Coordinates of C-alpha atoms and ligand atoms in Angstrom, one line a residue:
M956 CA 27.7 -40.7 37.2
E957 CA 26.9 -37.0 36.6
K958 CA 26.0 -36.7 40.3
I959 CA 29.2 -38.4 41.3
K960 CA 31.1 -35.9 39.2
E961 CA 29.2 -33.0 40.8
D962 CA 29.9 -34.4 44.3
V963 CA 33.6 -34.9 43.7
L964 CA 34.0 -31.4 42.2
A965 CA 32.5 -29.9 45.3
C966 CA 34.1 -32.4 47.8
K967 CA 36.0 -31.1 50.8
K968 CA 35.7 -34.3 52.8
C969 CA 39.5 -34.6 53.2
S970 CA 42.3 -32.0 53.1
L971 CA 43.5 -33.2 49.7
Y972 CA 41.0 -30.8 48.0
Q973 CA 43.2 -27.9 49.2
E974 CA 46.2 -28.6 46.9
R975 CA 44.7 -30.4 44.0
N976 CA 44.1 -28.7 40.7
I977 CA 41.6 -30.9 38.9
P978 CA 40.1 -34.0 40.7
V979 CA 40.4 -37.1 38.6
I980 CA 36.9 -38.7 38.6
G981 CA 37.4 -41.4 36.1
Q982 CA 37.3 -42.1 32.3
G983 CA 35.8 -44.6 30.0
S984 CA 32.5 -46.4 29.3
Y985 CA 29.7 -46.4 31.8
N986 CA 28.8 -49.8 30.3
A987 CA 32.3 -51.2 30.8
K988 CA 32.8 -54.8 31.7
I989 CA 36.1 -54.0 33.5
I990 CA 37.0 -51.3 35.9
F991 CA 40.7 -50.6 36.6
I992 CA 41.4 -48.9 39.9
G993 CA 44.7 -47.2 40.5
E994 CA 45.9 -45.4 43.6
A995 CA 45.7 -41.6 43.2
P996 CA 46.3 -39.0 40.5
G997 CA 49.9 -37.9 39.8
A998 CA 51.0 -34.5 38.5
K999 CA 49.9 -35.0 34.9
E1000 CA 46.6 -36.4 36.0
D1001 CA 46.1 -33.5 38.4
A1002 CA 46.8 -31.1 35.6
T1003 CA 44.4 -32.7 33.1
G1004 CA 41.8 -34.5 35.1
V1005 CA 42.5 -37.7 33.1
P1006 CA 43.5 -40.9 34.9
F1007 CA 46.7 -42.6 33.9
C1008 CA 47.7 -40.1 31.2
G1009 CA 51.4 -40.2 32.0
R1010 CA 54.1 -42.9 31.6
S1011 CA 52.2 -45.5 33.5
G1012 CA 49.2 -44.7 31.4
D1013 CA 51.2 -45.3 28.2
F1014 CA 52.0 -48.8 29.5
L1015 CA 48.4 -49.4 30.6
N1016 CA 47.3 -48.5 27.0
E1017 CA 49.9 -51.1 25.7
L1018 CA 48.5 -53.7 28.1
L1019 CA 44.9 -53.0 26.9
N1020 CA 46.1 -53.2 23.4
H1021 CA 47.7 -56.5 24.1
I1022 CA 44.2 -58.0 24.8
E1023 CA 42.6 -56.0 22.0
L1024 CA 40.8 -53.5 24.2
K1025 CA 40.7 -49.7 24.0
R1026 CA 40.5 -47.3 26.8
E1027 CA 36.9 -46.4 25.7
D1028 CA 35.9 -50.0 26.3
V1029 CA 36.9 -50.0 30.0
Y1030 CA 36.5 -47.6 32.9
I1031 CA 39.6 -46.3 34.6
T1032 CA 39.8 -44.5 38.0
N1033 CA 41.6 -44.3 41.3
I1034 CA 40.7 -45.0 45.0
V1035 CA 41.5 -41.4 45.8
K1036 CA 40.2 -38.7 43.4
C1037 CA 42.5 -35.8 44.4
R1038 CA 46.3 -35.7 44.1
P1039 CA 48.3 -36.2 47.3
P1040 CA 51.0 -33.5 47.6
K1041 CA 54.4 -34.6 46.1
N1042 CA 52.8 -37.9 45.1
R1043 CA 52.9 -39.2 48.7
D1044 CA 50.8 -42.3 49.4
P1045 CA 47.2 -41.4 50.3
K1046 CA 46.6 -41.8 54.1
D1047 CA 44.1 -44.4 55.4
S1048 CA 41.9 -41.5 56.5
E1049 CA 41.9 -40.0 53.0
I1050 CA 41.0 -43.4 51.5
E1051 CA 38.2 -43.7 54.0
C1052 CA 36.8 -40.3 53.1
C1053 CA 37.0 -41.0 49.4
K1054 CA 35.9 -44.6 49.1
G1055 CA 32.2 -43.7 48.7
Y1056 CA 32.9 -42.5 45.2
I1057 CA 34.5 -45.7 44.0
E1058 CA 31.8 -47.7 45.7
R1059 CA 29.1 -45.7 43.8
Q1060 CA 31.0 -46.0 40.5
I1061 CA 31.2 -49.8 40.8
E1062 CA 27.5 -49.9 41.9
I1063 CA 26.4 -47.9 38.8
I1064 CA 28.7 -49.5 36.2
K1065 CA 28.2 -53.1 37.5
P1066 CA 31.3 -54.4 35.9
K1067 CA 32.0 -58.1 35.4
V1068 CA 35.6 -57.6 36.5
V1069 CA 37.3 -55.2 38.8
C1070 CA 41.1 -55.0 38.7
S1071 CA 43.2 -53.1 41.2
L1072 CA 46.5 -51.6 40.0
G1073 CA 49.2 -51.8 42.7
R1074 CA 49.5 -52.8 46.3
H1075 CA 47.5 -50.0 47.9
S1076 CA 44.6 -50.4 45.6
M1077 CA 44.7 -54.2 46.1
N1078 CA 44.7 -53.8 49.9
F1079 CA 41.8 -51.4 49.7
M1080 CA 39.7 -53.7 47.5
M1081 CA 40.4 -56.8 49.6
N1082 CA 39.4 -55.0 52.8
N1083 CA 36.4 -53.6 51.1
L1084 CA 35.4 -57.1 49.8
G1085 CA 36.1 -58.6 53.2
I1086 CA 38.7 -61.0 51.9
E1087 CA 41.3 -61.8 54.5
N1088 CA 44.8 -61.0 53.1
K1089 CA 48.1 -61.9 54.5
E1090 CA 49.8 -62.2 51.1
T1091 CA 51.9 -59.8 49.1
I1092 CA 51.0 -58.6 45.7
G1093 CA 54.0 -60.7 44.4
N1094 CA 51.9 -63.8 45.4
L1095 CA 48.5 -62.5 44.6
H1096 CA 48.7 -60.7 41.3
G1097 CA 46.6 -62.4 38.7
T1098 CA 44.5 -64.3 41.2
V1099 CA 40.8 -64.5 40.4
F1100 CA 38.5 -63.8 43.3
K1101 CA 34.9 -64.6 42.5
G1102 CA 32.1 -62.7 44.2
K1103 CA 29.4 -60.2 43.2
Y1104 CA 32.0 -59.4 40.5
I1105 CA 35.3 -60.9 39.7
F1106 CA 38.2 -59.2 41.4
I1107 CA 41.8 -59.6 40.1
P1108 CA 44.7 -57.7 41.7
L1109 CA 47.4 -56.6 39.3
Y1110 CA 50.8 -54.9 39.6
H1111 CA 50.8 -51.2 39.1
P1112 CA 51.9 -50.4 35.6
A1113 CA 54.5 -48.0 37.0
V1114 CA 56.5 -50.8 38.6
A1115 CA 56.7 -52.5 35.3
I1116 CA 58.2 -49.6 33.3
Y1117 CA 61.7 -50.4 34.3
N1118 CA 61.3 -54.1 35.1
S1119 CA 60.8 -56.3 32.2
S1120 CA 59.9 -59.4 34.2
K1121 CA 57.0 -57.6 35.8
K1122 CA 56.1 -56.3 32.4
G1123 CA 55.8 -59.9 31.2
E1124 CA 53.8 -60.9 34.3
L1125 CA 51.4 -58.0 33.7
K1126 CA 50.9 -59.1 30.2
K1127 CA 50.1 -62.6 31.3
D1128 CA 47.7 -61.3 33.9
F1129 CA 45.9 -59.2 31.3
E1130 CA 45.4 -62.4 29.3
I1131 CA 43.5 -63.8 32.3
I1132 CA 41.2 -60.8 32.3
K1133 CA 40.6 -61.3 28.7
K1134 CA 39.1 -64.7 29.3
Y1135 CA 36.5 -63.2 31.7
V1136 CA 35.3 -60.4 29.4
D1137 CA 35.0 -62.2 26.2
Ligands
URA2476 N1 49.1 -43.7 39.0 C1 47.9 -44.0 39.5 O1 47.7 -44.8 40.5 N2 46.8 -43.4 39.0 C2 46.9 -42.5 38.0 O2 45.8 -42.0 37.6 C3 48.1 -42.2 37.5 C4 49.2 -42.9 38.0
SF4_2477 FE1 36.9 -35.5 48.5 FE2 38.3 -37.7 47.7 FE3 39.2 -35.3 47.0 FE4 39.3 -36.1 49.6 S1 40.4 -37.0 47.8 S2 38.6 -34.1 48.9 S3 37.5 -37.3 49.8 S4 37.2 -36.2 46.4

């Protein structure tokens, strides 16, 4: 994990390194049973180097709390480690350049469960796992895919902040995760 940190800090594989302040490598336990994968750092994450430290992060903490987990018990990161300018979506080419880091993080931590947060992260993971996907996140969230590890796509916590029905669905999906890590 130290080597990954060094590599990301020195990385110039895509142009996102030019405008980022601090790359967000990831946070949490290297022995975590669960990895959460968001999309890319936002402004607050870029200023601190801490994943999900803004409003979506507060809700993510609430969701973890809902299943009696702490941030220190899990590992949280993103597909893309540097903030895209003006929070635009990361491009496919940037995801392609950066994906080696998340692959190495999963390889080292060997989690029981990997959860994607949001549509982009879900699509990335399904592609990466070779799962054919014609469905939307509205149909797939909370689905349990069993392979080398369990993969569960989830809504991004940001979409739930102003939408209480999605908030409830996320809570229910977290209860599914709980079953697999206990
Ligand atoms: N949204 C994300 O996808 N990742 C973060 O780290 C913060 C917000
Ligand atoms: Fe390197 Fe990823 Fe940052 Fe691009 S986003 S410069 S690939 S660490």
